Short mmCIF file of C-alpha atoms and ligand atoms in Angstrom, two decimals:
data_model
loop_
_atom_site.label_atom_id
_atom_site.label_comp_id
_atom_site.label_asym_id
_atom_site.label_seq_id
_atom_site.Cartn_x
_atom_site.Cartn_y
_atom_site.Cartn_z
CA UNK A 13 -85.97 -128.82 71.77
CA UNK A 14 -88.14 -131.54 72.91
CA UNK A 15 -85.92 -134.88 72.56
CA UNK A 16 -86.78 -138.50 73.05
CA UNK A 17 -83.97 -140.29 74.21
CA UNK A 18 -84.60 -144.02 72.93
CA UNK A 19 -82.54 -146.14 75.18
CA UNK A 20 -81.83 -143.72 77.88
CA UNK A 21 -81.46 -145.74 80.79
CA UNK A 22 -78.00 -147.32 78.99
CA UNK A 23 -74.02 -146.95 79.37
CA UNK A 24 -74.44 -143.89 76.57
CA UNK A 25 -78.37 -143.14 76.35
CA UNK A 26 -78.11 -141.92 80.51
CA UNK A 27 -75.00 -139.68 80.13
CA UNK A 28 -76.64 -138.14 76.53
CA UNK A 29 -79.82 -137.86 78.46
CA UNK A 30 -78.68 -135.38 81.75
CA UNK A 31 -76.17 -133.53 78.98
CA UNK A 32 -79.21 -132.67 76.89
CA UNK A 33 -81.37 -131.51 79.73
CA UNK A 34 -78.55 -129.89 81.34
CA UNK A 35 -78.45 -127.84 78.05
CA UNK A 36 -81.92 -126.44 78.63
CA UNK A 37 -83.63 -129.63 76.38
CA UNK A 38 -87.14 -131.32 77.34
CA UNK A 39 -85.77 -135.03 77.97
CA UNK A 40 -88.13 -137.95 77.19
CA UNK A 41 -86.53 -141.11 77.86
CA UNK A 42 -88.63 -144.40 76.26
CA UNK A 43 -86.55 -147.38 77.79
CA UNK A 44 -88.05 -151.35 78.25
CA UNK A 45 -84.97 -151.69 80.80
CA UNK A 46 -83.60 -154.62 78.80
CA UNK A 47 -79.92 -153.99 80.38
CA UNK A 48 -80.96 -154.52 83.41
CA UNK A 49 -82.66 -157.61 82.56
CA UNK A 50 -80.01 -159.12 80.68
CA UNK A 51 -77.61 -157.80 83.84
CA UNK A 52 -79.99 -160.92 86.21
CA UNK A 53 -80.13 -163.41 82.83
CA UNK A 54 -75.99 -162.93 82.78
CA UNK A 55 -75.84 -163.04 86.88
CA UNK A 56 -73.44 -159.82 86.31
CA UNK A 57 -74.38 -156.26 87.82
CA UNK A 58 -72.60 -152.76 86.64
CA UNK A 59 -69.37 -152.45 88.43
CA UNK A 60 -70.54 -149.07 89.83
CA UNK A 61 -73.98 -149.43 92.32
CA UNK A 62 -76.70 -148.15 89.76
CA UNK A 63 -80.11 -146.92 91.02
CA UNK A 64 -83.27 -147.54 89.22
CA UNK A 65 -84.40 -145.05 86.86
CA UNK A 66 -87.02 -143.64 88.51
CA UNK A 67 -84.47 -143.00 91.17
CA UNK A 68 -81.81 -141.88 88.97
CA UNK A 69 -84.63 -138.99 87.58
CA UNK A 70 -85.50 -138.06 90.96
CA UNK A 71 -81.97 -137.53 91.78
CA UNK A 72 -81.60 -135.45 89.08
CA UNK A 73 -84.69 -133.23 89.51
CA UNK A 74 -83.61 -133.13 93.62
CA UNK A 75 -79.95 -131.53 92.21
CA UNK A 76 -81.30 -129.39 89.50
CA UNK A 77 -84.96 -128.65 89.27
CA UNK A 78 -84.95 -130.16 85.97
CA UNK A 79 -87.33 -133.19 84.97
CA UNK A 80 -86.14 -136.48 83.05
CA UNK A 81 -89.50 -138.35 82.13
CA UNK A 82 -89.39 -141.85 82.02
CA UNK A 83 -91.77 -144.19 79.80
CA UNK A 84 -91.18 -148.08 80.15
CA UNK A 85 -92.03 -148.75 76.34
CA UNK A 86 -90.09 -151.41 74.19
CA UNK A 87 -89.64 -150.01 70.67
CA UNK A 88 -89.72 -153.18 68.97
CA UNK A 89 -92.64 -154.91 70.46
CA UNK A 90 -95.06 -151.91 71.94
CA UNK A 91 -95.83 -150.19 67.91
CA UNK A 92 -98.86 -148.81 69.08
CA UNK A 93 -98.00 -147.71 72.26
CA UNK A 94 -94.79 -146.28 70.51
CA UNK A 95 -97.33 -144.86 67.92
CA UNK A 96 -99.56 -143.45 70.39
CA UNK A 97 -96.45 -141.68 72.57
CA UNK A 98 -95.31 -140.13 69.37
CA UNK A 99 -98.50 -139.00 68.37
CA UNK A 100 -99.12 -136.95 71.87
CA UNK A 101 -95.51 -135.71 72.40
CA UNK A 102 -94.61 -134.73 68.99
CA UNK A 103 -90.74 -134.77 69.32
CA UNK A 104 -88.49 -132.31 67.51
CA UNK A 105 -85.84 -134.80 67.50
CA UNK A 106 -85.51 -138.43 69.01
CA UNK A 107 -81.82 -140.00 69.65
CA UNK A 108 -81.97 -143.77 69.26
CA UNK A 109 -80.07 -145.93 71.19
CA UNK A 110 -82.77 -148.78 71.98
CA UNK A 111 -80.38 -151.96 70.53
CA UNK A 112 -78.65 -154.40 71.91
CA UNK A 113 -74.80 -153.22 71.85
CA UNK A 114 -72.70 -156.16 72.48
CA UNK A 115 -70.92 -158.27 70.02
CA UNK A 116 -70.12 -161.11 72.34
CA UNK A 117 -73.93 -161.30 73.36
CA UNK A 118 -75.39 -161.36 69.61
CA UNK A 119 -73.06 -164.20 69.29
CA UNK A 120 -73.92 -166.49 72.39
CA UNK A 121 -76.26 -168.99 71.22
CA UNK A 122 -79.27 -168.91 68.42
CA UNK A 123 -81.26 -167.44 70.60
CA UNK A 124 -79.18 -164.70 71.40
CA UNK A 125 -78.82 -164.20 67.39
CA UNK A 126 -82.77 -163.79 67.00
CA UNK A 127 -83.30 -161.67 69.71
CA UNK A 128 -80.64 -158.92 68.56
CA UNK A 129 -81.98 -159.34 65.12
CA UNK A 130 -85.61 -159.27 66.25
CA UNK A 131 -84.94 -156.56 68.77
CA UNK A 132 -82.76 -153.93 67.34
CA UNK A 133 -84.43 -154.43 63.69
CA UNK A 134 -87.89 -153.85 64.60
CA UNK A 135 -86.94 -151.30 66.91
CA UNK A 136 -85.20 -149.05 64.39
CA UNK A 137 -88.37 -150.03 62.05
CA UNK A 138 -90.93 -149.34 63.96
CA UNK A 139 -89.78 -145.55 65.06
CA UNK A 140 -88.93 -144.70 61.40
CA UNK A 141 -92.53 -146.25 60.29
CA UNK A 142 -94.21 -144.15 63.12
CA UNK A 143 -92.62 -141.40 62.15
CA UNK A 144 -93.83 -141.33 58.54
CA UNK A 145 -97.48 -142.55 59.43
CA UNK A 146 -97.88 -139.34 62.06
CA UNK A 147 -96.55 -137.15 59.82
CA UNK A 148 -93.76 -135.61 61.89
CA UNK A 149 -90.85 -133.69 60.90
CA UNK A 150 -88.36 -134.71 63.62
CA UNK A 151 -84.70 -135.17 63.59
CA UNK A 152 -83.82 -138.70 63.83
CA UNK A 153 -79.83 -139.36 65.51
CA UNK A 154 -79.21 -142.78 65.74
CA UNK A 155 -75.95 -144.24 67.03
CA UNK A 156 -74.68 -146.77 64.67
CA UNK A 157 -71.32 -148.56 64.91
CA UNK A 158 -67.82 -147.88 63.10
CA UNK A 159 -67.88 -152.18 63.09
CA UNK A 160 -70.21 -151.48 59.80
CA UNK A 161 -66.92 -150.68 57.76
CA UNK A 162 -65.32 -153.74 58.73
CA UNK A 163 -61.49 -153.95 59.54
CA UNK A 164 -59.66 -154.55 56.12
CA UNK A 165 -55.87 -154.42 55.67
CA UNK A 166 -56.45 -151.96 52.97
CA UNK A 167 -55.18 -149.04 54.83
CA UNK A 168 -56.98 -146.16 53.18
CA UNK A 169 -58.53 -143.89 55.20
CA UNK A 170 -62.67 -144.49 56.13
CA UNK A 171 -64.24 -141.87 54.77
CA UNK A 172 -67.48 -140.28 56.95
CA UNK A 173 -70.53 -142.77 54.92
CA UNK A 174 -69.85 -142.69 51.41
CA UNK A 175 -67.02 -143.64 49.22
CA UNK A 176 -66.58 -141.75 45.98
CA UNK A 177 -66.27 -144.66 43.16
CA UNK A 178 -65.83 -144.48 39.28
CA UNK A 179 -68.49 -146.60 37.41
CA UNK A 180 -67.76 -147.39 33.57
CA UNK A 181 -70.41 -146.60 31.36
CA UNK A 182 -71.84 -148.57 28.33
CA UNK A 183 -70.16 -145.93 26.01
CA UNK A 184 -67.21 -146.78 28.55
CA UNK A 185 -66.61 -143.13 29.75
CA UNK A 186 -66.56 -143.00 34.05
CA UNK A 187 -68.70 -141.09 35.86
CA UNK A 188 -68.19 -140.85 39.51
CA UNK A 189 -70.68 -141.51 42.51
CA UNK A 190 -70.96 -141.85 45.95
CA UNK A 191 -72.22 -144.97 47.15
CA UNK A 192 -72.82 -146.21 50.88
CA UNK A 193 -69.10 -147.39 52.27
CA UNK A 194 -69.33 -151.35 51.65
CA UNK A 195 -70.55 -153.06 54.41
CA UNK A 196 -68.79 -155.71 56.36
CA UNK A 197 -70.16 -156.75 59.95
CA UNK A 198 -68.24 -158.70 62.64
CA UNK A 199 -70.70 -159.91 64.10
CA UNK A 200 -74.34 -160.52 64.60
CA UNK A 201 -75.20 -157.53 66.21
CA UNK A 202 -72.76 -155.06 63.67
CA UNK A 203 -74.72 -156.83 61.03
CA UNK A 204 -77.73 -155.25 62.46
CA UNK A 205 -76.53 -151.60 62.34
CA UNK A 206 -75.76 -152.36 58.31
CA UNK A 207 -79.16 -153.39 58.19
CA UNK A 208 -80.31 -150.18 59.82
CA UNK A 209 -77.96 -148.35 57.49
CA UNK A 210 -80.24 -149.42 54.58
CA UNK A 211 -83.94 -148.83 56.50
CA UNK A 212 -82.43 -145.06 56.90
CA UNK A 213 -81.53 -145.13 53.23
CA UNK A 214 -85.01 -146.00 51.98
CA UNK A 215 -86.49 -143.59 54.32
CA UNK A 216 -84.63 -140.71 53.51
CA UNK A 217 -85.14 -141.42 50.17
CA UNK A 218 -88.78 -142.51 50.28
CA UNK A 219 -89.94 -140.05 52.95
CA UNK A 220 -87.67 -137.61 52.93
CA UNK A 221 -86.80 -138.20 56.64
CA UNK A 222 -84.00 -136.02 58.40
CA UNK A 223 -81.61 -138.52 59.46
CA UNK A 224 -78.66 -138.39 61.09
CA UNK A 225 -76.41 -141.87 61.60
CA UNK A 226 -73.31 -142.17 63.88
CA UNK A 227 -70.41 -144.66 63.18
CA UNK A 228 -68.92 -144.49 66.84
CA UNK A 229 -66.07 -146.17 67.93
CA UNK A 230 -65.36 -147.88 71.51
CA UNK A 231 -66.42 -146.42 73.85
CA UNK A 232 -64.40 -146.02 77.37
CA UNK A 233 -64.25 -143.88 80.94
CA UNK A 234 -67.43 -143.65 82.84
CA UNK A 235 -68.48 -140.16 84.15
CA UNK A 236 -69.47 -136.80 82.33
CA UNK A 237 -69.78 -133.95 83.67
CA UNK A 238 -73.45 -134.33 84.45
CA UNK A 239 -73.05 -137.86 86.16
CA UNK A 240 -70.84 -136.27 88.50
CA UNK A 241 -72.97 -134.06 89.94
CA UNK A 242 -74.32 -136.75 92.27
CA UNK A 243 -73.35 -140.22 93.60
CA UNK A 244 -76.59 -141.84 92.57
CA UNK A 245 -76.23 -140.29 89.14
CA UNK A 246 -72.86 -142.37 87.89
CA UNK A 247 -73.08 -144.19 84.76
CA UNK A 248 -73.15 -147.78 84.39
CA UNK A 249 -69.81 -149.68 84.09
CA UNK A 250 -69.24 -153.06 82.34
CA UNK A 251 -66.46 -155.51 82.71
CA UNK A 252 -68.06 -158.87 82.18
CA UNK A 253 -66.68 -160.98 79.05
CA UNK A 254 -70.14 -160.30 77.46
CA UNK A 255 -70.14 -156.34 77.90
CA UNK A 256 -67.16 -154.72 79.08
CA UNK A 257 -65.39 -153.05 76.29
CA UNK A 258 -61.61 -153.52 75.79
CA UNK A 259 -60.34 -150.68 77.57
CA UNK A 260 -62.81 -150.89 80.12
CA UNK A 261 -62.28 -154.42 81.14
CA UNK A 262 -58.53 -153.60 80.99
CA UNK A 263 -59.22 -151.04 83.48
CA UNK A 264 -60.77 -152.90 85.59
CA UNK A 265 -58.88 -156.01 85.16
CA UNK A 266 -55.17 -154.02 86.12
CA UNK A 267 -57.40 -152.92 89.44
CA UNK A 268 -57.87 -156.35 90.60
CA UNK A 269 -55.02 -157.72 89.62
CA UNK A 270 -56.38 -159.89 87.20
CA UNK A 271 -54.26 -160.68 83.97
CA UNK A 272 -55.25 -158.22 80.89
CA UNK A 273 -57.11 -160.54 78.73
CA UNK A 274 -55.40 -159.84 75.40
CA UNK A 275 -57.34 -161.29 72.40
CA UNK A 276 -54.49 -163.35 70.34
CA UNK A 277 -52.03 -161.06 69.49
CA UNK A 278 -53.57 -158.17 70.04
CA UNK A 279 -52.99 -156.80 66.58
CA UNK A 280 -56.87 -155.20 65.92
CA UNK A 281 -56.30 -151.75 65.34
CA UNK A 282 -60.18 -149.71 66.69
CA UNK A 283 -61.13 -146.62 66.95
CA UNK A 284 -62.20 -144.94 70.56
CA UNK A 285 -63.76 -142.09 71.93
CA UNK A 286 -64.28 -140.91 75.59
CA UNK A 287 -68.17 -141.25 77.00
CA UNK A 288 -67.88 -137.29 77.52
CA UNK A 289 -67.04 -137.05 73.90
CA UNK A 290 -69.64 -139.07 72.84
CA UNK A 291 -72.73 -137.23 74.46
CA UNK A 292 -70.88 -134.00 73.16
CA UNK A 293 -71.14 -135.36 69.75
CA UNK A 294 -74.79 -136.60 69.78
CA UNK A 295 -75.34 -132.61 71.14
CA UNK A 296 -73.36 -131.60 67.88
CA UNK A 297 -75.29 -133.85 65.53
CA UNK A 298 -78.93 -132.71 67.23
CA UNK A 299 -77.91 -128.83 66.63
CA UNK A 300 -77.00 -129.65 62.75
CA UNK A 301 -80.05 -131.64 61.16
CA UNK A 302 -79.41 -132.26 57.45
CA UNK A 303 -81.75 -130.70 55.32
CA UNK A 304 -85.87 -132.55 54.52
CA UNK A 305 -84.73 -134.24 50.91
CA UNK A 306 -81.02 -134.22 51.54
CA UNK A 307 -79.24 -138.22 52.32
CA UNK A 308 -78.48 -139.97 55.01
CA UNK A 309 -76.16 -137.78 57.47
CA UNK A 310 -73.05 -139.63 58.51
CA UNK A 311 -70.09 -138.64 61.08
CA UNK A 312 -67.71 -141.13 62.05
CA UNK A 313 -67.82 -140.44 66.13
CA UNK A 314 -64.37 -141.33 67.39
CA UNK A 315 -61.31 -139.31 68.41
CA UNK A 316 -58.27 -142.14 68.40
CA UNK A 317 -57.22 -145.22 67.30
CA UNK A 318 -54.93 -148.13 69.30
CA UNK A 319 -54.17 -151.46 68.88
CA UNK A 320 -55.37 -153.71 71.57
CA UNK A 321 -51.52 -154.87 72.47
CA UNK A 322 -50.51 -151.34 72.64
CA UNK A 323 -53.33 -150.48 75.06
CA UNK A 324 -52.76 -153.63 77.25
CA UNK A 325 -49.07 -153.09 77.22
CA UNK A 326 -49.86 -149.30 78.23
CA UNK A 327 -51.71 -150.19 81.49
CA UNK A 328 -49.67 -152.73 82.44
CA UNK A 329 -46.78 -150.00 82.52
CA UNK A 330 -49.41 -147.88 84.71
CA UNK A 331 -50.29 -150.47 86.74
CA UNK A 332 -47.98 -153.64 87.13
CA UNK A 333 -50.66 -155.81 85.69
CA UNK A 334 -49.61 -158.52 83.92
CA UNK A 335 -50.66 -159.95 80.15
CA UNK A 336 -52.95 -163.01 79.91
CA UNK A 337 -52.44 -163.76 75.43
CA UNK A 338 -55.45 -165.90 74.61
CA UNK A 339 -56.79 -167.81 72.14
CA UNK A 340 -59.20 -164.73 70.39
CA UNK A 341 -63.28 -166.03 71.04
CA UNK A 342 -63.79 -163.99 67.92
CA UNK A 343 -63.54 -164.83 64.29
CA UNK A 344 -61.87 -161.66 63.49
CA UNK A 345 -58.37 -161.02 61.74
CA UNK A 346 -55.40 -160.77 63.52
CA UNK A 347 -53.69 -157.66 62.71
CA UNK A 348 -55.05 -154.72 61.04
CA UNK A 349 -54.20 -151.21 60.40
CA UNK A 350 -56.91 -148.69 60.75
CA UNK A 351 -57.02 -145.25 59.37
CA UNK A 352 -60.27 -142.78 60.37
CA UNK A 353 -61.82 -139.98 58.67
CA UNK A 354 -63.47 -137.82 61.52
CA UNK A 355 -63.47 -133.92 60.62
CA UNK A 356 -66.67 -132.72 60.45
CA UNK A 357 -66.82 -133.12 64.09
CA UNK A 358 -63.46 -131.82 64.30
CA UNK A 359 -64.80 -128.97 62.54
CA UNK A 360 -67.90 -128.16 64.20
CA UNK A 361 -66.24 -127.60 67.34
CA UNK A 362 -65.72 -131.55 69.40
CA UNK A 363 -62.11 -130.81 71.57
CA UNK A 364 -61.33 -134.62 72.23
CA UNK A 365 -60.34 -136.16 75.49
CA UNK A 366 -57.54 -137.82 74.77
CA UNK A 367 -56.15 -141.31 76.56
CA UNK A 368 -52.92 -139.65 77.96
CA UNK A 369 -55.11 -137.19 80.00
CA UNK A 370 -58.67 -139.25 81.05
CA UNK A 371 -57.20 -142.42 82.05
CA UNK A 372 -55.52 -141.74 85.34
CA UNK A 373 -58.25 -140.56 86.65
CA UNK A 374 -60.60 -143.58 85.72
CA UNK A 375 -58.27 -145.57 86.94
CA UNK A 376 -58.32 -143.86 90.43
CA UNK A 377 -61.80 -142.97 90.62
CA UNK A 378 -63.57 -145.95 89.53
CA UNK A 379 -61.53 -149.01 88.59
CA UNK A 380 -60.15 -148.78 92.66
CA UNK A 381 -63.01 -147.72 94.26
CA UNK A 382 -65.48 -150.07 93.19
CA UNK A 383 -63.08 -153.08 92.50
CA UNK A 384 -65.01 -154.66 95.67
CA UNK A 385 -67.94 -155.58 93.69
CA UNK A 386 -65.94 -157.25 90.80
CA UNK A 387 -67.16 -161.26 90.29
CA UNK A 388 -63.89 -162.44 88.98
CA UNK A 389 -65.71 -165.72 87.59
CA UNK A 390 -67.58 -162.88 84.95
CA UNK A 391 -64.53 -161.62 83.82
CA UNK A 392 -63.31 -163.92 80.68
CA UNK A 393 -64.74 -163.74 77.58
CA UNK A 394 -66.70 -166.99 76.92
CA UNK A 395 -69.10 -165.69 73.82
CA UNK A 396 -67.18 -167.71 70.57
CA UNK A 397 -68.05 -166.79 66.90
CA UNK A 398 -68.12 -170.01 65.86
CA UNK A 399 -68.61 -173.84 67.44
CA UNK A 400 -64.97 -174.71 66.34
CA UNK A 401 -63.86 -171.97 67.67
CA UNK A 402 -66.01 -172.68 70.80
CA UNK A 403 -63.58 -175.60 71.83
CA UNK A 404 -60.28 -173.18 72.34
CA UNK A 405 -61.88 -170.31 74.35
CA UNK A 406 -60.23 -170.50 77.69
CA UNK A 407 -62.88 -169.96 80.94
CA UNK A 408 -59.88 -168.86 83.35
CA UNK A 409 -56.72 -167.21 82.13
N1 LIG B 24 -60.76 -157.62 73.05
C1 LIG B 24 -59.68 -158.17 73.72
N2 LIG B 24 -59.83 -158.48 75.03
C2 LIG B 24 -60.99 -158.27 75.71
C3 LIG B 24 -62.10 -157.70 75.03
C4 LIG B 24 -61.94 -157.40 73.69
O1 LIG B 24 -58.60 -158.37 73.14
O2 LIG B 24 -61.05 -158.58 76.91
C5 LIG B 24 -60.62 -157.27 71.63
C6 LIG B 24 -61.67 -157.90 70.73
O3 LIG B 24 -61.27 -159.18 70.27
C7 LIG B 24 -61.78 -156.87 69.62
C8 LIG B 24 -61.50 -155.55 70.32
O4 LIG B 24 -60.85 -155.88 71.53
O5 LIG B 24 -60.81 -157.07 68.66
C9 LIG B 24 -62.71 -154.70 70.61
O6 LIG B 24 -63.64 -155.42 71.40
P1 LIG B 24 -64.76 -154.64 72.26
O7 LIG B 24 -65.55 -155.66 73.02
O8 LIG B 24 -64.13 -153.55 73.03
O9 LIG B 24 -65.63 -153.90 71.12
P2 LIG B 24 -66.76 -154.44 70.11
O10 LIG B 24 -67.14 -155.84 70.35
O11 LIG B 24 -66.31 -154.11 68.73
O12 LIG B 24 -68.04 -153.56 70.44
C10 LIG B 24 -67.99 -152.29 71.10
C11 LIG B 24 -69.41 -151.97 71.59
C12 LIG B 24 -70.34 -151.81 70.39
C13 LIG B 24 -69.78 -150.77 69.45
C14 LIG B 24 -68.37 -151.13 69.02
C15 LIG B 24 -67.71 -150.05 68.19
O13 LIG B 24 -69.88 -152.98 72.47
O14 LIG B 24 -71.63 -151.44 70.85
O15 LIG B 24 -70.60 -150.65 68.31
O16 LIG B 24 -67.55 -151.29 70.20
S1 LIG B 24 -66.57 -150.72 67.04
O17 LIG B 24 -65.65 -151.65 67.72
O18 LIG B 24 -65.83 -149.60 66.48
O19 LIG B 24 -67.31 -151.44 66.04
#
């Protein structure tokens, strides 16, 4: 196939893009190199020394005589050169990963709001209008967010999109439907993957667009088998407050002896998945398009779920590290119980890496060996959810 990777040069869109051209795929990546950017407005670099794209492709071609083309093009501000790419290249499928990821950072500062709202909108917009205007059949995979279901105290299982429901009738007989799972972002930027949810509704509907929307979990680890293959190839790494995902920045944290930072109690239950599994799953969703007319695809794309205490306490067993508990930056609740749907990955063939086997080794291989280039001062989380809230986060556990 000929895939655009939107977003390739990030923490998931880089290891998706060498997996798919390992695989025999013609790559496209369409990046505006926004990480990096943010990386010089935050004063924070990737915990393992990252090369520039252009680099990284060269690398790649050097190791494998493959080609990774690279196109600086931001998806929510460049339409017509966006338009115009589309038009020439004709993609059979594109994988979108051109937002802005991080919680913490949607919820910095008004600014920060707009931009992820602006940016990851408009992005997801402009592609599916594109799409339509050109004409073009192609697979669209876009990786959306398991934060869309929200973390209720329910404790039924998440279905995979849809939730069967019984509606009473004026003649008051129920029929059954299935309606989009309700949803319920955390935060500024999870409210902008529920607002993608319903642009891919319309267009499905409307256009009869193939569309194909991951719920993934947190992500953790760092290499795939492809980034391995050479030094200059390694994924990014987080482990700034803004960021570094939980298990990461735990990681990372136990390596330089810095005190786990443990949000309150640590009683939110999520749901994870190992960066191998995750480009494994995108390779999945790509070889299984739904059908032109059919809804919205869903899989939820995670393989576990933990509690953030349990995790913490778990690497400090590993490790030594002690437990920072502190006051939680996030307006989020407390405790919850979380219970995952996630077969028809299961089914089509995903083995998962579990936690008891990967984590050793990240541990070794990259918490240790880079733990040099660590800026301690970027480590808490400073991002609150709220100005009252604001006044209790705590700059240096
Ligand atoms: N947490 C801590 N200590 C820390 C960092 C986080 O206790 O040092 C807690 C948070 O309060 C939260 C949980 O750990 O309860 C998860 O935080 P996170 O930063 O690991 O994950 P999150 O903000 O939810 O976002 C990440 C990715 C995002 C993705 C999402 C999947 O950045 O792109 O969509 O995970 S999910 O969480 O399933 O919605």
């Amino acid at each position: 196939m000929k895939i655009a990777v939107m977003g390739g040069d990030g923490f998931i869109g880089w290891p998706t893009s060498l997996h798919l051209s390992h695989a025999g795929h013609e790559v496209h990546i369409l990046d505006n190199l926004s990480r990096r950017w943010i990386d010089t407005e935050l004063g924070v670099q990737s915990l393992t020394p990252m090369d520039s794209i252009q680099e990284r492709t060269r690398i790649w071609h050097a190791e494998t005589g493959r080609r990774i083309h690279f196109n600086l093009i931001d998806l929510a501000k460049d339409y017509e050169l966006l338009k115009n790419w589309l038009a020439e290249h004709r993609p059979d499928a594109i994988v979108h990963f051109a937002e802005q990821r991080a919680a913490p950072y949607s919820m910095k500062s008004d600014r920060h709001k707009n931009y992820t709202v602006n940016n990851n909108v408009n992005a997801t917009h402009n592609l599916l209008n594109a799409l339509v205007e050109l004409d073009l059949d192609t697979h669209l995979v876009h990786l959306g967010t398991m934060g869309v279901y929200g973390y209720s105290t329910v404790g039924a299982a998440i279905p995979e999109g849809y939730l069967p429901v019984g509606i009473e009738t004026m003649s008051g007989e129920t029929v059954s439907q299935e309606i989009l799972y309700p949803s319920n972002p955390g935060s500024i930027y999870h409210m902008t993957k529920c607002l993608d949810q319903l642009l891919f509704q319309f267009y499905a509907k409307n256009d009869r667009m193939r569309i194909t929307d991951l719920h993934q979990g947190i992500v953790w680890g760092t290499h795939t088998a492809e980034t391995r293959i050479h030094e200059q190839l390694i994924n990014r790494f987080d482990y700034d407050g803004d960021y570094g995902t939980v298990l990461n920045r735990f990681l990372i944290q136990a390596a330089i002896g810095y005190p786990l930072t443990v949000h309150g109690t640590g009683g939110q239950t999520r749901a994870f998945i190992h960066v191998q599994d995750s480009v494994r799953c995108i390779e999945i969703a790509l070889n299984n398009p739904p059908a032109r007319g059919g809804r919205v695809e869903i899989f939820n794309q995670m393989t576990e779920t933990h509690r953030v205490r349990d995790l913490a306490e778990m690497i400090s067993k590993m490790t030594g590290a002690k437990i920072a508990w502190l006051p939680n930056p996030r307006k989020e609740a407390p405790e919850n119980d979380l219970v995952v749907k996630n077969e028809k990955f299961i089914e089509l063939g995903l083995k998962p890496t579990t936690l008891g086997e990967g984590l050793l080794s990240e541990i070794v291989d990259v918490a240790k060996k880079y733990a040099y280039r660590v800026d301690r001062s970027r480590v808490p989380a400073v991002s609150a959810w709220t100005k009252d809230i604001a006044a209790t986060v705590e700059r240096d556990p």
